[in-house]
């Protein structure tokens, strides 16, 4: 694996959940893989007053917990930890940045990654303070974690203020779904083979479903979630990014802007869901008490930090339509929710039925359509369901899975999403990061849905925790004559 140029990874929010669970373990793995040269450093930054030793003890404990036993060894840990430091900085205090400046002195030639893993309300001030303290060098990049704003106007405000300090080419807006191997494999499948391209369009594809289902609830983050909800937390970013990868036209090259130009066109072609359309094309739900994996779980309204009369949605299903020659008339059904029956992220592309079946049915009506199922979680897999003859005297057909054996074929180490994205930032590869105009187009489509819910007093539908969401979600798709994959 190619060694990365010398870098300083400055992790704002270095004591936070994301840094401890994902970012530090990802950097440790890259260190073990030999990609992080001896001169590169990780500088964790947060408000809490900690010595370097105290911080190292904290990250060692969490890395032991989050890494597989065979990945961790004392010797490897000592080598990694020798390149980690901690700097106490309150991002709202300009004078604190002098400490950071001193720690980075003489290292302007190194690639400087300023990863803002803090609340977005701190982004503007952090960037201003970084610039005023002289921390921003020509080789600096800023990484912004979601959520980037809570609507189009607030996202624009963040983009403007960050854009006043950093050029667009220095800004990396992360959506970690794009860092997943399977999502990149979807790009390989579509644009590295001729097989799918003639089929990848209206007339050949009947409909597309994307599900991001979580079993977890709000995990003590009720206060944060109250102001977010599933539409902003999952649809605006992850689900729409997956729609873009599925629906974009072949880019002219793998150049980041060639890819992002095509994604942008998809976002701009999404038919607006305005006014009363929200009643026919969207469902919002909220979980009540139930059981997940046999364990009783409370209602959303009984979670800490949640208002007793909250109308925040923990579930969304919607029908998206893309107004282009390729996709006219092909619905994209999107759904996401907390406290659902399974933890699952799955894309299902359902092809057209055969026009006339000459075979005896083994299952339903003998017209089981072909399906391409791309699973991102819990295990990554790509499966094409085709009909094959069952052994025996008669021509009875049954769906059989043609599965890509990626794990068996490739012995190379798989990178988790954050490992991939962090190395891309150091390399300066923007392909898997959202451009400002993409973010703007996504909010432009999302905002009217929320406004429509408020305007038409669209009641929130409740669902039992541990189910697949409100009954209205099944009704949304069955009105068009289809069913969610788990219902087929
Ligand atoms: P968190 O656990 O609440 O951590 C927040 C971090 O910010 C802590 O390290 C905190 O440290 C630091 N911080 C707060 N105020 C600060 C200030 N004034 N100056 C400097 N540091 C400050 O949050 P998180 O879950 O890690 O999430 C971080 C960001 O990533 C959020 O925007 C979140 O929405 C996003 N995100 C998180 C996840 C996830 O899985 N957790 C996934 C996707 C996106 P001190 O208290 O010591 O200052």
Short mmCIF file of C-alpha atoms and ligand atoms in Angstrom, two decimals:
data_model
loop_
_atom_site.label_atom_id
_atom_site.label_comp_id
_atom_site.label_asym_id
_atom_site.label_seq_id
_atom_site.Cartn_x
_atom_site.Cartn_y
_atom_site.Cartn_z
CA UNK A 1 0.00 0.00 0.00
CA UNK A 2 1.32 3.39 -0.97
CA UNK A 3 2.73 5.46 1.91
CA UNK A 4 0.91 8.77 2.36
CA UNK A 5 2.76 12.07 2.17
CA UNK A 6 3.63 13.43 5.59
CA UNK A 7 0.50 14.81 7.24
CA UNK A 8 -0.83 16.36 10.42
CA UNK A 9 -4.36 15.14 11.18
CA UNK A 10 -5.90 17.73 13.51
CA UNK A 11 -9.01 16.14 15.01
CA UNK A 12 -11.35 18.74 16.48
CA UNK A 13 -13.72 16.81 18.74
CA UNK A 14 -10.92 14.34 19.47
CA UNK A 15 -12.64 13.21 22.69
CA UNK A 16 -16.05 12.77 21.04
CA UNK A 17 -17.94 9.63 20.11
CA UNK A 18 -17.08 9.73 16.41
CA UNK A 19 -13.37 10.25 17.00
CA UNK A 20 -13.13 7.51 19.61
CA UNK A 21 -15.27 4.96 17.81
CA UNK A 22 -14.31 5.56 14.18
CA UNK A 23 -11.60 8.11 13.41
CA UNK A 24 -8.83 7.07 15.80
CA UNK A 25 -9.29 3.31 15.10
CA UNK A 26 -9.22 4.11 11.35
CA UNK A 27 -5.93 6.00 11.75
CA UNK A 28 -4.48 3.19 13.88
CA UNK A 29 -5.32 0.68 11.12
CA UNK A 30 -3.68 2.86 8.46
CA UNK A 31 -0.64 3.13 10.72
CA UNK A 32 -0.49 -0.66 11.08
CA UNK A 33 -0.84 -0.96 7.28
CA UNK A 34 2.31 1.17 6.94
CA UNK A 35 0.60 4.13 5.29
CA UNK A 36 1.34 6.67 8.00
CA UNK A 37 5.00 7.65 7.79
CA UNK A 38 7.08 8.26 10.93
CA UNK A 39 6.88 12.04 10.48
CA UNK A 40 3.05 12.17 10.30
CA UNK A 41 1.03 13.05 13.38
CA UNK A 42 -2.43 12.93 14.85
CA UNK A 43 -3.31 15.97 16.96
CA UNK A 44 -6.50 15.53 18.93
CA UNK A 45 -8.17 18.76 20.00
CA UNK A 46 -11.00 19.33 22.50
CA UNK A 47 -11.98 21.57 25.40
CA UNK A 48 -11.41 19.07 28.20
CA UNK A 49 -8.20 19.56 30.09
CA UNK A 50 -6.27 16.33 29.58
CA UNK A 51 -2.60 15.50 29.59
CA UNK A 52 -1.26 13.64 26.57
CA UNK A 53 -0.97 10.49 28.72
CA UNK A 54 -4.58 10.77 29.86
CA UNK A 55 -5.76 11.13 26.28
CA UNK A 56 -3.66 8.19 25.12
CA UNK A 57 -5.13 6.05 27.91
CA UNK A 58 -8.62 7.04 26.75
CA UNK A 59 -8.04 6.17 23.10
CA UNK A 60 -6.20 2.96 23.94
CA UNK A 61 -9.21 1.76 25.92
CA UNK A 62 -11.65 2.60 23.12
CA UNK A 63 -9.42 1.15 20.39
CA UNK A 64 -9.11 -2.12 22.32
CA UNK A 65 -12.90 -2.16 22.41
CA UNK A 66 -13.57 -1.27 18.79
CA UNK A 67 -10.80 -3.13 17.01
CA UNK A 68 -10.74 -6.89 16.48
CA UNK A 69 -8.44 -8.68 18.96
CA UNK A 70 -6.04 -9.75 16.18
CA UNK A 71 -5.65 -6.16 14.99
CA UNK A 72 -4.39 -4.91 18.32
CA UNK A 73 -0.98 -5.54 19.85
CA UNK A 74 0.94 -3.61 22.49
CA UNK A 75 3.90 -3.07 20.18
CA UNK A 76 1.69 -1.74 17.36
CA UNK A 77 -0.14 0.48 19.80
CA UNK A 78 3.07 1.99 21.21
CA UNK A 79 4.29 2.78 17.68
CA UNK A 80 1.01 4.49 16.78
CA UNK A 81 0.64 6.32 20.11
CA UNK A 82 4.13 7.81 19.73
CA UNK A 83 2.69 9.86 16.83
CA UNK A 84 -0.40 11.10 18.71
CA UNK A 85 -0.66 14.28 20.74
CA UNK A 86 -3.47 16.14 22.51
CA UNK A 87 -4.01 19.91 22.55
CA UNK A 88 -6.61 21.52 24.77
CA UNK A 89 -8.45 24.15 22.73
CA UNK A 90 -11.87 25.71 23.21
CA UNK A 91 -12.91 26.40 19.63
CA UNK A 92 -14.77 29.51 20.77
CA UNK A 93 -11.64 31.02 22.39
CA UNK A 94 -9.34 32.70 19.86
CA UNK A 95 -6.41 32.74 22.28
CA UNK A 96 -6.48 28.94 22.66
CA UNK A 97 -5.52 28.56 19.00
CA UNK A 98 -2.04 29.90 19.78
CA UNK A 99 -1.33 26.54 21.46
CA UNK A 100 -2.33 24.72 18.32
CA UNK A 101 -0.26 27.10 16.22
CA UNK A 102 2.79 26.40 18.42
CA UNK A 103 2.33 22.63 18.10
CA UNK A 104 2.18 22.94 14.30
CA UNK A 105 5.12 25.33 14.00
CA UNK A 106 7.64 24.46 11.31
CA UNK A 107 5.30 21.93 9.70
CA UNK A 108 3.79 24.04 6.93
CA UNK A 109 5.18 21.64 4.32
CA UNK A 110 3.11 18.74 5.66
CA UNK A 111 -0.42 18.14 4.43
CA UNK A 112 -2.61 19.62 7.15
CA UNK A 113 -6.02 18.04 7.66
CA UNK A 114 -8.39 20.01 9.88
CA UNK A 115 -11.13 17.51 10.66
CA UNK A 116 -14.10 19.21 12.35
CA UNK A 117 -15.80 16.41 14.25
CA UNK A 118 -17.78 18.80 16.43
CA UNK A 119 -21.27 20.27 16.38
CA UNK A 120 -21.74 22.21 13.10
CA UNK A 121 -22.63 25.30 15.16
CA UNK A 122 -18.88 25.52 15.88
CA UNK A 123 -17.72 25.28 12.25
CA UNK A 124 -17.77 29.00 11.44
CA UNK A 125 -16.02 30.15 14.59
CA UNK A 126 -13.46 27.33 14.40
CA UNK A 127 -12.56 28.25 10.82
CA UNK A 128 -12.34 31.96 11.67
CA UNK A 129 -10.11 31.23 14.64
CA UNK A 130 -7.92 28.84 12.64
CA UNK A 131 -7.41 31.50 9.98
CA UNK A 132 -6.77 34.30 12.48
CA UNK A 133 -4.15 32.18 14.27
CA UNK A 134 -2.38 31.44 10.98
CA UNK A 135 -3.07 27.69 11.12
CA UNK A 136 -4.48 27.54 7.58
CA UNK A 137 -1.65 26.87 5.14
CA UNK A 138 -1.83 26.33 1.35
CA UNK A 139 -1.56 22.59 2.06
CA UNK A 140 -4.50 22.63 4.49
CA UNK A 141 -7.80 20.81 3.96
CA UNK A 142 -10.89 21.07 6.10
CA UNK A 143 -13.18 18.09 6.64
CA UNK A 144 -16.79 18.76 7.65
CA UNK A 145 -18.95 16.13 9.30
CA UNK A 146 -22.69 16.02 8.78
CA UNK A 147 -25.17 17.50 9.51
CA UNK A 148 -24.25 20.46 7.33
CA UNK A 149 -27.05 22.77 8.34
CA UNK A 150 -30.66 22.01 9.15
CA UNK A 151 -32.08 23.51 5.98
CA UNK A 152 -30.89 25.16 2.79
CA UNK A 153 -30.39 28.60 4.35
CA UNK A 154 -28.35 27.36 7.32
CA UNK A 155 -26.24 25.09 5.08
CA UNK A 156 -25.58 28.10 2.87
CA UNK A 157 -24.44 30.10 5.89
CA UNK A 158 -21.93 27.39 6.88
CA UNK A 159 -20.72 27.02 3.29
CA UNK A 160 -20.22 30.75 2.93
CA UNK A 161 -18.27 31.14 6.15
CA UNK A 162 -16.10 28.07 5.54
CA UNK A 163 -15.76 29.16 1.91
CA UNK A 164 -14.43 32.56 3.03
CA UNK A 165 -11.38 30.80 4.52
CA UNK A 166 -10.94 27.70 2.33
CA UNK A 167 -11.16 27.28 -1.44
CA UNK A 168 -13.79 24.74 -2.56
CA UNK A 169 -10.95 22.36 -3.52
CA UNK A 170 -9.84 22.37 0.13
CA UNK A 171 -13.27 21.48 1.54
CA UNK A 172 -14.16 17.81 2.13
CA UNK A 173 -17.82 17.29 3.08
CA UNK A 174 -18.01 13.77 4.35
CA UNK A 175 -20.78 11.28 3.75
CA UNK A 176 -19.31 8.08 5.08
CA UNK A 177 -21.71 5.94 3.01
CA UNK A 178 -19.67 6.88 -0.05
CA UNK A 179 -16.58 5.41 1.63
CA UNK A 180 -18.10 1.94 1.72
CA UNK A 181 -16.54 -0.64 -0.58
CA UNK A 182 -19.92 -1.77 -1.91
CA UNK A 183 -20.90 1.72 -3.00
CA UNK A 184 -17.67 2.01 -4.95
CA UNK A 185 -18.30 -1.45 -6.33
CA UNK A 186 -21.62 -0.23 -7.58
CA UNK A 187 -19.74 2.43 -9.55
CA UNK A 188 -17.39 -0.32 -10.85
CA UNK A 189 -20.34 -2.52 -11.77
CA UNK A 190 -22.08 0.25 -13.68
CA UNK A 191 -19.14 1.85 -15.45
CA UNK A 192 -16.57 -0.96 -15.66
CA UNK A 193 -18.85 -3.42 -17.47
CA UNK A 194 -21.02 -3.17 -20.56
CA UNK A 195 -23.50 -5.69 -19.20
CA UNK A 196 -25.69 -3.43 -17.10
CA UNK A 197 -25.65 -0.18 -19.09
CA UNK A 198 -28.31 -1.19 -21.68
CA UNK A 199 -30.54 -2.38 -18.84
CA UNK A 200 -29.98 0.59 -16.55
CA UNK A 201 -32.99 2.65 -17.56
CA UNK A 202 -36.74 2.95 -17.88
CA UNK A 203 -38.29 0.11 -19.82
CA UNK A 204 -35.80 -2.29 -18.24
CA UNK A 205 -35.92 -1.32 -14.58
CA UNK A 206 -39.35 -1.31 -12.96
CA UNK A 207 -38.47 0.33 -9.66
CA UNK A 208 -35.68 0.86 -7.15
CA UNK A 209 -35.84 0.62 -3.37
CA UNK A 210 -33.28 1.83 -0.88
CA UNK A 211 -33.64 0.97 2.79
CA UNK A 212 -31.49 2.15 5.67
CA UNK A 213 -32.92 0.41 8.72
CA UNK A 214 -31.49 0.75 12.22
CA UNK A 215 -32.36 -1.26 15.29
CA UNK A 216 -30.90 1.39 17.57
CA UNK A 217 -32.99 4.20 19.02
CA UNK A 218 -31.59 7.63 19.81
CA UNK A 219 -28.96 6.22 22.19
CA UNK A 220 -29.07 9.03 24.73
CA UNK A 221 -28.88 11.69 21.99
CA UNK A 222 -32.59 12.58 22.22
CA UNK A 223 -31.90 16.27 22.56
CA UNK A 224 -29.85 16.33 19.35
CA UNK A 225 -32.33 14.13 17.51
CA UNK A 226 -35.32 16.27 18.47
CA UNK A 227 -33.94 19.04 16.24
CA UNK A 228 -32.90 16.71 13.45
CA UNK A 229 -35.27 13.84 12.64
CA UNK A 230 -34.85 11.09 10.07
CA UNK A 231 -35.40 13.32 7.00
CA UNK A 232 -32.45 15.55 7.81
CA UNK A 233 -30.34 12.87 9.50
CA UNK A 234 -30.54 10.19 6.80
CA UNK A 235 -32.49 11.18 3.69
CA UNK A 236 -30.85 14.53 2.91
CA UNK A 237 -27.39 12.96 2.87
CA UNK A 238 -27.00 9.15 2.81
CA UNK A 239 -30.14 8.18 0.90
CA UNK A 240 -29.83 10.94 -1.69
CA UNK A 241 -26.15 10.16 -2.21
CA UNK A 242 -27.04 6.53 -2.91
CA UNK A 243 -29.73 7.70 -5.36
CA UNK A 244 -27.07 9.78 -7.12
CA UNK A 245 -24.65 6.86 -7.49
CA UNK A 246 -27.44 4.64 -8.82
CA UNK A 247 -28.97 7.13 -11.19
CA UNK A 248 -26.12 9.27 -12.50
CA UNK A 249 -25.09 9.21 -16.15
CA UNK A 250 -21.66 7.76 -16.96
CA UNK A 251 -19.12 10.48 -16.13
CA UNK A 252 -16.63 11.40 -18.84
CA UNK A 253 -13.72 10.44 -16.54
CA UNK A 254 -13.00 9.52 -12.95
CA UNK A 255 -12.01 13.11 -12.25
CA UNK A 256 -13.76 14.24 -9.01
CA UNK A 257 -15.66 17.05 -10.71
CA UNK A 258 -16.71 14.84 -13.64
CA UNK A 259 -18.33 12.47 -11.13
CA UNK A 260 -19.78 15.23 -8.98
CA UNK A 261 -21.21 17.03 -12.02
CA UNK A 262 -23.23 13.91 -12.86
CA UNK A 263 -24.44 13.47 -9.27
CA UNK A 264 -25.53 17.09 -9.23
CA UNK A 265 -27.63 16.58 -12.37
CA UNK A 266 -29.53 13.78 -10.61
CA UNK A 267 -30.26 15.96 -7.58
CA UNK A 268 -31.45 18.77 -9.83
CA UNK A 269 -33.69 16.37 -11.77
CA UNK A 270 -35.51 15.11 -8.67
CA UNK A 271 -39.15 16.05 -9.05
CA UNK A 272 -40.07 18.42 -6.20
CA UNK A 273 -42.48 17.01 -3.63
CA UNK A 274 -44.53 20.09 -2.91
CA UNK A 275 -47.87 20.98 -1.37
CA UNK A 276 -50.31 18.09 -1.12
CA UNK A 277 -47.86 15.69 -2.79
CA UNK A 278 -46.38 15.14 0.65
CA UNK A 279 -49.53 13.24 1.59
CA UNK A 280 -49.24 10.81 -1.33
CA UNK A 281 -45.52 10.51 -1.66
CA UNK A 282 -44.17 10.62 1.87
CA UNK A 283 -44.79 8.91 5.20
CA UNK A 284 -43.34 10.05 8.48
CA UNK A 285 -43.44 7.89 11.53
CA UNK A 286 -42.37 7.74 15.16
CA UNK A 287 -41.75 4.58 17.15
CA UNK A 288 -43.71 3.65 20.20
CA UNK A 289 -42.73 1.04 22.78
CA UNK A 290 -42.06 -2.45 21.47
CA UNK A 291 -39.33 -5.05 21.35
CA UNK A 292 -36.18 -5.26 19.26
CA UNK A 293 -34.39 -8.60 19.17
CA UNK A 294 -36.75 -9.77 21.88
CA UNK A 295 -35.72 -6.94 24.25
CA UNK A 296 -38.36 -4.42 25.32
CA UNK A 297 -37.55 -0.85 24.29
CA UNK A 298 -39.30 2.40 25.26
CA UNK A 299 -41.30 4.70 23.07
CA UNK A 300 -39.47 7.63 21.40
CA UNK A 301 -41.55 9.96 23.57
CA UNK A 302 -40.09 8.34 26.71
CA UNK A 303 -36.45 8.77 25.62
CA UNK A 304 -34.34 11.25 27.62
CA UNK A 305 -34.28 14.72 26.10
CA UNK A 306 -37.43 14.17 24.01
CA UNK A 307 -40.50 16.40 24.47
CA UNK A 308 -43.63 14.56 25.64
CA UNK A 309 -45.55 15.88 22.61
CA UNK A 310 -42.68 15.62 20.13
CA UNK A 311 -43.55 15.28 16.45
CA UNK A 312 -39.98 14.55 15.35
CA UNK A 313 -39.96 11.70 12.84
CA UNK A 314 -37.87 8.60 13.54
CA UNK A 315 -39.01 7.03 10.25
CA UNK A 316 -39.45 8.33 6.72
CA UNK A 317 -40.58 6.57 3.56
CA UNK A 318 -40.91 8.44 0.30
CA UNK A 319 -41.30 8.06 -3.39
CA UNK A 320 -38.71 9.96 -5.41
CA UNK A 321 -38.98 10.52 -9.15
CA UNK A 322 -36.21 11.61 -11.46
CA UNK A 323 -37.31 13.66 -14.44
CA UNK A 324 -34.84 12.54 -17.10
CA UNK A 325 -35.07 10.45 -20.27
CA UNK A 326 -33.35 7.58 -18.46
CA UNK A 327 -35.55 7.52 -15.38
CA UNK A 328 -38.96 8.95 -16.28
CA UNK A 329 -41.61 6.66 -14.80
CA UNK A 330 -39.20 4.63 -12.63
CA UNK A 331 -40.00 5.24 -8.96
CA UNK A 332 -37.23 5.26 -6.36
CA UNK A 333 -38.70 4.28 -2.99
CA UNK A 334 -36.58 5.40 -0.06
CA UNK A 335 -37.09 4.50 3.57
CA UNK A 336 -35.15 4.82 6.78
CA UNK A 337 -36.00 4.47 10.43
CA UNK A 338 -34.86 3.80 13.95
CA UNK A 339 -35.95 0.84 16.06
CA UNK A 340 -36.84 -1.24 13.04
CA UNK A 341 -36.84 -5.01 12.91
CA UNK A 342 -33.36 -5.45 11.44
CA UNK A 343 -30.18 -3.49 10.95
CA UNK A 344 -30.00 -3.34 7.20
CA UNK A 345 -28.84 -1.07 4.40
CA UNK A 346 -29.91 -2.41 1.05
CA UNK A 347 -30.53 -1.27 -2.50
CA UNK A 348 -32.90 -3.40 -4.56
CA UNK A 349 -33.12 -2.80 -8.31
CA UNK A 350 -36.12 -4.67 -9.69
CA UNK A 351 -36.12 -5.29 -13.43
CA UNK A 352 -39.19 -5.58 -15.64
CA UNK A 353 -41.21 -8.78 -15.74
CA UNK A 354 -40.94 -11.00 -18.81
CA UNK A 355 -43.70 -9.87 -21.18
CA UNK A 356 -45.14 -13.38 -21.46
CA UNK A 357 -44.22 -16.44 -19.40
CA UNK A 358 -44.14 -19.89 -20.97
CA UNK A 359 -43.10 -21.59 -17.75
CA UNK A 360 -45.00 -23.22 -14.95
CA UNK A 361 -44.84 -21.19 -11.79
CA UNK A 362 -42.77 -22.52 -8.93
CA UNK A 363 -43.68 -19.69 -6.64
CA UNK A 364 -46.13 -16.89 -7.11
CA UNK A 365 -47.18 -16.14 -10.70
CA UNK A 366 -44.13 -17.40 -12.56
CA UNK A 367 -43.09 -13.87 -13.33
CA UNK A 368 -40.63 -13.29 -10.55
CA UNK A 369 -38.61 -10.38 -11.89
CA UNK A 370 -34.81 -10.28 -11.84
CA UNK A 371 -33.41 -8.30 -8.97
CA UNK A 372 -30.03 -6.81 -8.26
CA UNK A 373 -29.59 -6.58 -4.51
CA UNK A 374 -26.72 -4.49 -3.20
CA UNK A 375 -26.32 -4.85 0.54
CA UNK A 376 -24.17 -2.40 2.47
CA UNK A 377 -25.00 -3.53 6.00
CA UNK A 378 -24.64 -5.70 8.03
CA UNK A 379 -22.52 -7.65 5.52
CA UNK A 380 -21.60 -6.14 2.17
CA UNK A 381 -22.77 -8.20 -0.79
CA UNK A 382 -23.98 -7.92 -4.39
CA UNK A 383 -26.46 -10.50 -5.65
CA UNK A 384 -28.36 -10.86 -8.90
CA UNK A 385 -31.49 -12.94 -8.63
CA UNK A 386 -32.26 -14.88 -11.80
CA UNK A 387 -34.77 -17.60 -12.60
CA UNK A 388 -33.39 -21.10 -13.13
CA UNK A 389 -34.95 -24.48 -13.75
CA UNK A 390 -35.59 -26.66 -10.75
CA UNK A 391 -34.29 -30.23 -11.13
CA UNK A 392 -36.97 -32.68 -12.23
CA UNK A 393 -39.18 -33.64 -15.13
CA UNK A 394 -41.02 -30.37 -15.56
CA UNK A 395 -39.84 -26.89 -16.47
CA UNK A 396 -40.46 -25.29 -13.11
CA UNK A 397 -38.47 -22.15 -12.44
CA UNK A 398 -37.24 -20.75 -9.18
CA UNK A 399 -35.21 -17.64 -8.30
CA UNK A 400 -31.53 -18.41 -7.70
CA UNK A 401 -28.93 -15.96 -6.43
CA UNK A 402 -25.90 -15.22 -8.56
CA UNK A 403 -23.63 -13.77 -5.90
CA UNK A 404 -20.34 -11.92 -6.42
CA UNK A 405 -17.80 -13.63 -4.16
CA UNK A 406 -15.83 -10.49 -3.45
CA UNK A 407 -14.41 -11.63 -0.10
CA UNK A 408 -13.30 -14.98 -1.56
CA UNK A 409 -11.82 -13.44 -4.72
CA UNK A 410 -9.89 -10.53 -3.31
CA UNK A 411 -7.36 -11.23 -0.59
CA UNK A 412 -6.49 -7.54 -0.24
CA UNK A 413 -7.42 -5.88 3.01
CA UNK A 414 -10.78 -4.10 2.95
CA UNK A 415 -10.77 -0.56 4.23
CA UNK A 416 -13.64 0.62 6.38
CA UNK A 417 -15.39 3.76 5.17
CA UNK A 418 -13.50 6.21 7.40
CA UNK A 419 -10.12 4.63 6.58
CA UNK A 420 -10.84 5.10 2.91
CA UNK A 421 -12.12 8.66 3.29
CA UNK A 422 -9.33 9.81 5.61
CA UNK A 423 -6.68 8.53 3.19
CA UNK A 424 -8.52 10.23 0.30
CA UNK A 425 -8.38 13.53 2.18
CA UNK A 426 -4.63 13.18 2.69
CA UNK A 427 -4.18 12.27 -0.99
CA UNK A 428 -6.36 15.19 -2.05
CA UNK A 429 -8.95 13.05 -3.83
CA UNK A 430 -12.35 14.79 -3.68
CA UNK A 431 -14.38 12.23 -5.65
CA UNK A 432 -16.21 10.76 -2.67
CA UNK A 433 -16.96 14.10 -1.00
CA UNK A 434 -19.94 16.34 -1.58
CA UNK A 435 -19.46 19.58 -3.45
CA UNK A 436 -21.19 22.74 -2.26
CA UNK A 437 -23.70 22.78 -5.13
CA UNK A 438 -24.63 19.13 -4.45
CA UNK A 439 -25.38 19.92 -0.84
CA UNK A 440 -27.44 22.92 -1.90
CA UNK A 441 -29.44 20.87 -4.42
CA UNK A 442 -30.12 18.17 -1.80
CA UNK A 443 -31.51 20.73 0.67
CA UNK A 444 -33.52 22.39 -2.09
CA UNK A 445 -35.37 19.09 -2.57
CA UNK A 446 -35.68 18.26 1.14
CA UNK A 447 -36.94 21.61 2.48
CA UNK A 448 -40.36 21.54 0.74
CA UNK A 449 -41.07 18.08 2.19
CA UNK A 450 -40.68 19.37 5.73
CA UNK A 451 -42.61 22.52 4.87
CA UNK A 452 -45.36 20.39 3.33
CA UNK A 453 -45.64 18.31 6.50
CA UNK A 454 -46.06 21.48 8.57
CA UNK A 455 -48.39 23.24 6.13
CA UNK A 456 -50.81 20.36 5.70
CA UNK A 457 -50.59 19.33 9.32
CA UNK A 458 -49.55 15.88 8.13
CA UNK A 459 -50.02 13.67 11.16
CA UNK A 460 -47.11 11.55 12.25
CA UNK A 461 -47.87 7.82 12.05
CA UNK A 462 -46.78 5.70 14.97
CA UNK A 463 -45.17 2.29 14.60
CA UNK A 464 -44.27 -0.40 17.05
CA UNK A 465 -40.54 -0.60 17.79
CA UNK A 466 -39.21 -3.78 16.19
CA UNK A 467 -41.55 -3.58 13.17
CA UNK A 468 -40.78 -2.32 9.64
CA UNK A 469 -42.40 1.07 10.25
CA UNK A 470 -45.96 2.38 9.95
CA UNK A 471 -48.56 0.56 7.82
CA UNK A 472 -48.70 3.69 5.65
CA UNK A 473 -45.19 2.84 4.44
CA UNK A 474 -46.44 -0.44 2.93
CA UNK A 475 -49.44 1.43 1.51
CA UNK A 476 -47.16 4.02 -0.15
CA UNK A 477 -45.46 1.38 -2.28
CA UNK A 478 -48.42 -1.01 -2.71
CA UNK A 479 -50.49 1.80 -4.30
CA UNK A 480 -48.12 1.43 -7.26
CA UNK A 481 -48.47 -2.37 -7.23
CA UNK A 482 -45.14 -3.11 -5.54
CA UNK A 483 -43.96 -4.21 -2.10
CA UNK A 484 -40.90 -3.61 0.03
CA UNK A 485 -38.32 -6.37 -0.30
CA UNK A 486 -39.01 -7.67 3.24
CA UNK A 487 -42.69 -8.04 2.33
CA UNK A 488 -42.13 -10.11 -0.81
P1 LIG B 1 -19.80 14.29 20.72
O1 LIG B 1 -19.56 12.92 21.22
O2 LIG B 1 -20.80 15.15 21.38
O3 LIG B 1 -18.39 15.03 20.72
C1 LIG B 1 -18.23 16.40 20.49
C2 LIG B 1 -16.76 16.75 20.54
O4 LIG B 1 -16.63 18.15 20.37
C3 LIG B 1 -16.11 16.40 21.85
O5 LIG B 1 -14.78 15.97 21.62
C4 LIG B 1 -16.09 17.73 22.55
O6 LIG B 1 -15.05 17.71 23.49
C5 LIG B 1 -15.82 18.67 21.39
N1 LIG B 1 -16.22 20.04 21.66
C6 LIG B 1 -17.44 20.50 22.06
N2 LIG B 1 -17.41 21.83 22.22
C7 LIG B 1 -16.16 22.22 21.90
C8 LIG B 1 -15.50 23.47 21.87
N3 LIG B 1 -16.14 24.62 22.19
N4 LIG B 1 -14.22 23.51 21.52
C9 LIG B 1 -13.54 22.38 21.19
N5 LIG B 1 -14.10 21.17 21.20
C10 LIG B 1 -15.39 21.09 21.55
O7 LIG B 1 -20.18 14.27 19.18
P2 LIG B 1 -19.86 13.14 18.10
O8 LIG B 1 -20.89 12.09 18.19
O9 LIG B 1 -18.44 12.75 18.19
O10 LIG B 1 -20.12 13.91 16.74
C11 LIG B 1 -19.29 14.94 16.25
C12 LIG B 1 -19.89 15.48 14.96
O11 LIG B 1 -19.95 14.43 14.00
C13 LIG B 1 -21.34 15.97 15.14
O12 LIG B 1 -21.58 17.03 14.28
C14 LIG B 1 -22.16 14.76 14.72
O13 LIG B 1 -23.43 15.13 14.25
C15 LIG B 1 -21.29 14.20 13.60
N6 LIG B 1 -21.46 12.77 13.37
C16 LIG B 1 -21.33 11.88 14.39
C17 LIG B 1 -21.47 10.52 14.14
C18 LIG B 1 -21.30 9.50 15.22
O14 LIG B 1 -21.39 8.30 14.92
N7 LIG B 1 -21.05 9.90 16.46
C19 LIG B 1 -21.77 10.07 12.83
C20 LIG B 1 -21.88 11.02 11.81
C21 LIG B 1 -21.74 12.36 12.10
P3 LIG B 1 -15.05 18.55 24.86
O15 LIG B 1 -16.36 18.37 25.50
O16 LIG B 1 -13.90 17.99 25.61
O17 LIG B 1 -14.79 19.91 24.42
#
